[in-house]
Amino acid sequence: FDGRNLIAMAGTHQIWAFDPSTDRLTLVAGTGVESIHDDRFLQATFAQPTGITAVGHTVFVACAESSAVRALDFDTGRVRRILGRGLFHFGDLDAIGDSVRLQHPQGIVATVEEGQPVLYLADTFNNKIKRIDPRRREAVTIAGTGEQGMTGGDALDAEFREPSGLTLLGRALYIADTQNHAIRILDLDRETVATVSVRE
């Protein structure tokens, strides 16, 4: 991002940046206090930021401990809350705005669809993958029943076991299915889930 690699520092509840041209690490955002306070970068707080992704001049962060999605706007220098309300507000509810409930999300990846930013989120402890509209602050489950397992097929009938890391290649969303020790693929067009065959 802007020639730097942004790092979600879960342990210190901060966002840092590594500049490969100077080999320097610098603090970008977060006081180090574990909370969910919106403010200017260095006055804002996070709670175990884990996943990090960017679109344009906005960086989106999955904050695991506050079950939240935050945005760092590099045009304004401020952090704002997309989803989540606090350290003790968690659950599993698809909705809009403050009604949304997540549980310990860890993976997040951004893309642009029809000219607008879209986020895909690994809602880790709910064993689901959700699509986030950051403008409307809306969360919708697109894969996973919520039950732990390793079933594939139709996305909404699929099962995961603590999905975490995400990456997007075209319309294929690759998922690190942590407790299944597997890589799963969600075909966003066909709305199906498959498992990558790993050979030694």
Short mmCIF file of C-alpha atoms in Angstrom, two decimals:
data_model
loop_
_atom_site.label_atom_id
_atom_site.label_comp_id
_atom_site.label_asym_id
_atom_site.label_seq_id
_atom_site.Cartn_x
_atom_site.Cartn_y
_atom_site.Cartn_z
CA PHE A 1 0.00 0.00 0.00
CA ASP A 2 1.66 3.24 -1.18
CA GLY A 3 4.88 1.25 -1.56
CA ARG A 4 4.65 -0.12 1.98
CA ASN A 5 3.50 -3.46 3.35
CA LEU A 6 0.82 -2.97 6.01
CA ILE A 7 0.85 -5.42 8.91
CA ALA A 8 -2.03 -6.25 11.26
CA MET A 9 -0.33 -6.58 14.67
CA ALA A 10 -2.85 -8.63 16.63
CA GLY A 11 -0.77 -8.74 19.82
CA THR A 12 -0.32 -4.98 20.13
CA HIS A 13 -3.74 -4.08 18.67
CA GLN A 14 -2.15 -1.85 16.03
CA ILE A 15 -1.49 -1.46 12.31
CA TRP A 16 2.16 -1.07 11.30
CA ALA A 17 3.91 -0.60 7.97
CA PHE A 18 7.13 -2.02 6.56
CA ASP A 19 8.92 0.04 3.92
CA PRO A 20 11.11 -2.33 1.85
CA SER A 21 13.03 0.61 0.39
CA THR A 22 14.32 1.64 3.83
CA ASP A 23 13.86 -1.59 5.87
CA ARG A 24 11.93 0.48 8.43
CA LEU A 25 8.87 -0.41 10.46
CA THR A 26 6.57 2.43 11.46
CA LEU A 27 3.35 2.67 13.42
CA VAL A 28 0.36 3.60 11.24
CA ALA A 29 -2.68 3.32 13.51
CA GLY A 30 -3.74 2.28 16.99
CA THR A 31 -2.85 3.33 20.53
CA GLY A 32 -2.20 -0.23 21.69
CA VAL A 33 -5.33 -0.27 23.85
CA GLU A 34 -7.67 -3.16 23.07
CA SER A 35 -10.96 -1.52 22.13
CA ILE A 36 -13.06 -0.30 19.17
CA HIS A 37 -12.73 3.48 19.25
CA ASP A 38 -12.94 5.45 15.99
CA ASP A 39 -10.67 8.47 15.66
CA ARG A 40 -7.63 9.69 13.78
CA PHE A 41 -5.13 6.93 13.00
CA LEU A 42 -2.92 7.30 16.06
CA GLN A 43 -5.81 7.90 18.46
CA ALA A 44 -8.02 5.01 17.28
CA THR A 45 -8.09 1.60 18.94
CA PHE A 46 -8.31 -1.96 17.63
CA ALA A 47 -8.85 -5.39 19.18
CA GLN A 48 -6.61 -8.11 17.78
CA PRO A 49 -6.56 -6.95 14.16
CA THR A 50 -5.87 -10.03 12.05
CA GLY A 51 -6.93 -9.84 8.40
CA ILE A 52 -6.04 -6.82 6.29
CA THR A 53 -6.90 -5.80 2.72
CA ALA A 54 -7.19 -2.64 0.64
CA VAL A 55 -9.20 -1.00 -2.15
CA GLY A 56 -8.11 2.37 -3.41
CA HIS A 57 -7.10 4.57 -0.48
CA THR A 58 -9.05 2.55 2.07
CA VAL A 59 -7.63 -0.32 4.13
CA PHE A 60 -10.10 -2.76 5.70
CA VAL A 61 -9.23 -4.74 8.82
CA ALA A 62 -10.86 -7.76 10.44
CA CYS A 63 -10.62 -7.20 14.19
CA ALA A 64 -11.00 -10.64 15.71
CA GLU A 65 -11.52 -9.88 19.40
CA SER A 66 -14.18 -7.21 18.85
CA SER A 67 -15.86 -9.25 16.09
CA ALA A 68 -15.59 -6.19 13.89
CA VAL A 69 -14.59 -4.83 10.50
CA ARG A 70 -12.81 -1.48 10.53
CA ALA A 71 -11.71 0.90 7.77
CA LEU A 72 -8.63 3.11 7.62
CA ASP A 73 -9.33 5.99 5.24
CA PHE A 74 -6.00 7.31 4.00
CA ASP A 75 -7.69 10.36 2.44
CA THR A 76 -8.99 11.58 5.81
CA GLY A 77 -6.50 9.90 8.14
CA ARG A 78 -9.32 8.44 10.22
CA VAL A 79 -10.47 5.00 11.32
CA ARG A 80 -14.15 4.16 11.12
CA ARG A 81 -16.25 1.19 12.11
CA ILE A 82 -17.94 -0.80 9.34
CA LEU A 83 -19.33 -3.62 11.49
CA GLY A 84 -19.09 -4.50 15.17
CA ARG A 85 -19.95 -2.71 18.40
CA GLY A 86 -17.56 -3.85 21.11
CA LEU A 87 -15.57 -6.57 22.81
CA PHE A 88 -18.68 -8.28 24.14
CA HIS A 89 -20.99 -7.84 21.16
CA PHE A 90 -20.72 -11.03 19.13
CA GLY A 91 -22.98 -13.65 17.59
CA ASP A 92 -24.18 -14.66 14.15
CA LEU A 93 -26.67 -12.33 12.53
CA ASP A 94 -26.81 -11.17 8.93
CA ALA A 95 -28.20 -7.65 8.89
CA ILE A 96 -27.32 -4.02 8.22
CA GLY A 97 -25.37 -1.64 10.43
CA ASP A 98 -25.20 -2.05 14.18
CA SER A 99 -27.52 -5.07 14.12
CA VAL A 100 -24.88 -7.27 12.41
CA ARG A 101 -23.19 -9.84 14.64
CA LEU A 102 -19.96 -11.67 13.82
CA GLN A 103 -17.76 -13.95 15.92
CA HIS A 104 -13.97 -13.63 15.83
CA PRO A 105 -13.49 -12.94 12.10
CA GLN A 106 -9.91 -13.45 10.98
CA GLY A 107 -9.70 -13.32 7.17
CA ILE A 108 -10.77 -10.54 4.84
CA VAL A 109 -10.23 -9.77 1.16
CA ALA A 110 -11.45 -6.81 -0.86
CA THR A 111 -12.41 -6.51 -4.49
CA VAL A 112 -14.46 -4.23 -6.74
CA GLU A 113 -17.76 -5.39 -8.20
CA GLU A 114 -19.82 -3.18 -10.51
CA GLY A 115 -17.56 -0.27 -9.61
CA GLN A 116 -18.07 -0.57 -5.86
CA PRO A 117 -15.91 -2.10 -3.10
CA VAL A 118 -16.97 -5.49 -1.77
CA LEU A 119 -15.45 -7.46 1.11
CA TYR A 120 -15.37 -11.21 1.66
CA LEU A 121 -14.98 -12.16 5.30
CA ALA A 122 -14.07 -15.37 7.09
CA ASP A 123 -16.43 -15.28 10.07
CA THR A 124 -14.15 -17.74 11.79
CA PHE A 125 -15.94 -18.88 14.94
CA ASN A 126 -19.28 -18.97 13.08
CA ASN A 127 -17.76 -21.30 10.45
CA LYS A 128 -19.10 -19.12 7.65
CA ILE A 129 -18.01 -16.93 4.76
CA LYS A 130 -19.82 -13.62 4.47
CA ARG A 131 -20.08 -10.91 1.83
CA ILE A 132 -19.83 -7.39 3.20
CA ASP A 133 -21.08 -4.24 1.50
CA PRO A 134 -18.99 -1.58 3.30
CA ARG A 135 -21.12 1.31 2.01
CA ARG A 136 -24.38 -0.11 3.39
CA ARG A 137 -22.63 -1.85 6.31
CA GLU A 138 -24.43 -5.05 5.31
CA ALA A 139 -23.34 -8.64 5.98
CA VAL A 140 -24.78 -11.66 4.14
CA THR A 141 -23.76 -15.30 4.55
CA ILE A 142 -22.70 -16.79 1.21
CA ALA A 143 -21.20 -20.09 2.40
CA GLY A 144 -21.44 -22.33 5.44
CA THR A 145 -24.23 -23.67 7.60
CA GLY A 146 -22.52 -22.64 10.82
CA GLU A 147 -22.00 -26.26 11.83
CA GLN A 148 -18.46 -27.59 12.00
CA GLY A 149 -17.56 -30.10 9.30
CA MET A 150 -16.03 -30.50 5.87
CA THR A 151 -18.99 -30.87 3.55
CA GLY A 152 -18.74 -29.37 0.07
CA GLY A 153 -21.25 -28.81 -2.72
CA ASP A 154 -23.80 -26.02 -2.61
CA ALA A 155 -22.22 -23.11 -0.76
CA LEU A 156 -24.96 -22.59 1.80
CA ASP A 157 -24.97 -26.32 2.62
CA ALA A 158 -21.18 -26.48 2.99
CA GLU A 159 -19.40 -26.86 6.31
CA PHE A 160 -16.14 -25.38 7.54
CA ARG A 161 -14.11 -25.65 10.71
CA GLU A 162 -12.80 -22.20 11.69
CA PRO A 163 -12.04 -20.70 8.26
CA SER A 164 -9.43 -17.97 8.51
CA GLY A 165 -7.18 -16.72 5.69
CA LEU A 166 -8.75 -15.70 2.38
CA THR A 167 -7.42 -14.85 -1.06
CA LEU A 168 -9.30 -14.11 -4.26
CA LEU A 169 -8.25 -15.23 -7.73
CA GLY A 170 -10.76 -14.17 -10.34
CA ARG A 171 -14.09 -15.45 -9.07
CA ALA A 172 -12.53 -18.20 -6.95
CA LEU A 173 -12.24 -17.48 -3.24
CA TYR A 174 -9.55 -19.63 -1.61
CA ILE A 175 -10.14 -20.34 2.07
CA ALA A 176 -7.69 -21.61 4.68
CA ASP A 177 -10.00 -23.97 6.56
CA THR A 178 -7.86 -24.00 9.68
CA GLN A 179 -9.14 -26.82 11.85
CA ASN A 180 -9.80 -29.04 8.82
CA HIS A 181 -6.17 -28.52 7.76
CA ALA A 182 -7.48 -27.93 4.25
CA ILE A 183 -7.76 -25.37 1.47
CA ARG A 184 -11.28 -24.88 0.22
CA ILE A 185 -12.45 -23.07 -2.91
CA LEU A 186 -15.67 -21.10 -3.06
CA ASP A 187 -16.78 -20.51 -6.65
CA LEU A 188 -18.54 -17.17 -6.34
CA ASP A 189 -20.43 -17.57 -9.62
CA ARG A 190 -21.55 -21.19 -9.23
CA GLU A 191 -22.01 -20.80 -5.46
CA THR A 192 -20.27 -24.10 -4.74
CA VAL A 193 -17.51 -25.19 -2.37
CA ALA A 194 -14.78 -27.74 -3.16
CA THR A 195 -11.62 -28.92 -1.44
CA VAL A 196 -8.16 -28.61 -2.97
CA SER A 197 -6.46 -31.97 -3.43
CA VAL A 198 -2.97 -31.73 -1.93
CA ARG A 199 -0.36 -34.24 -3.07
CA GLU A 200 2.94 -34.96 -1.36
#
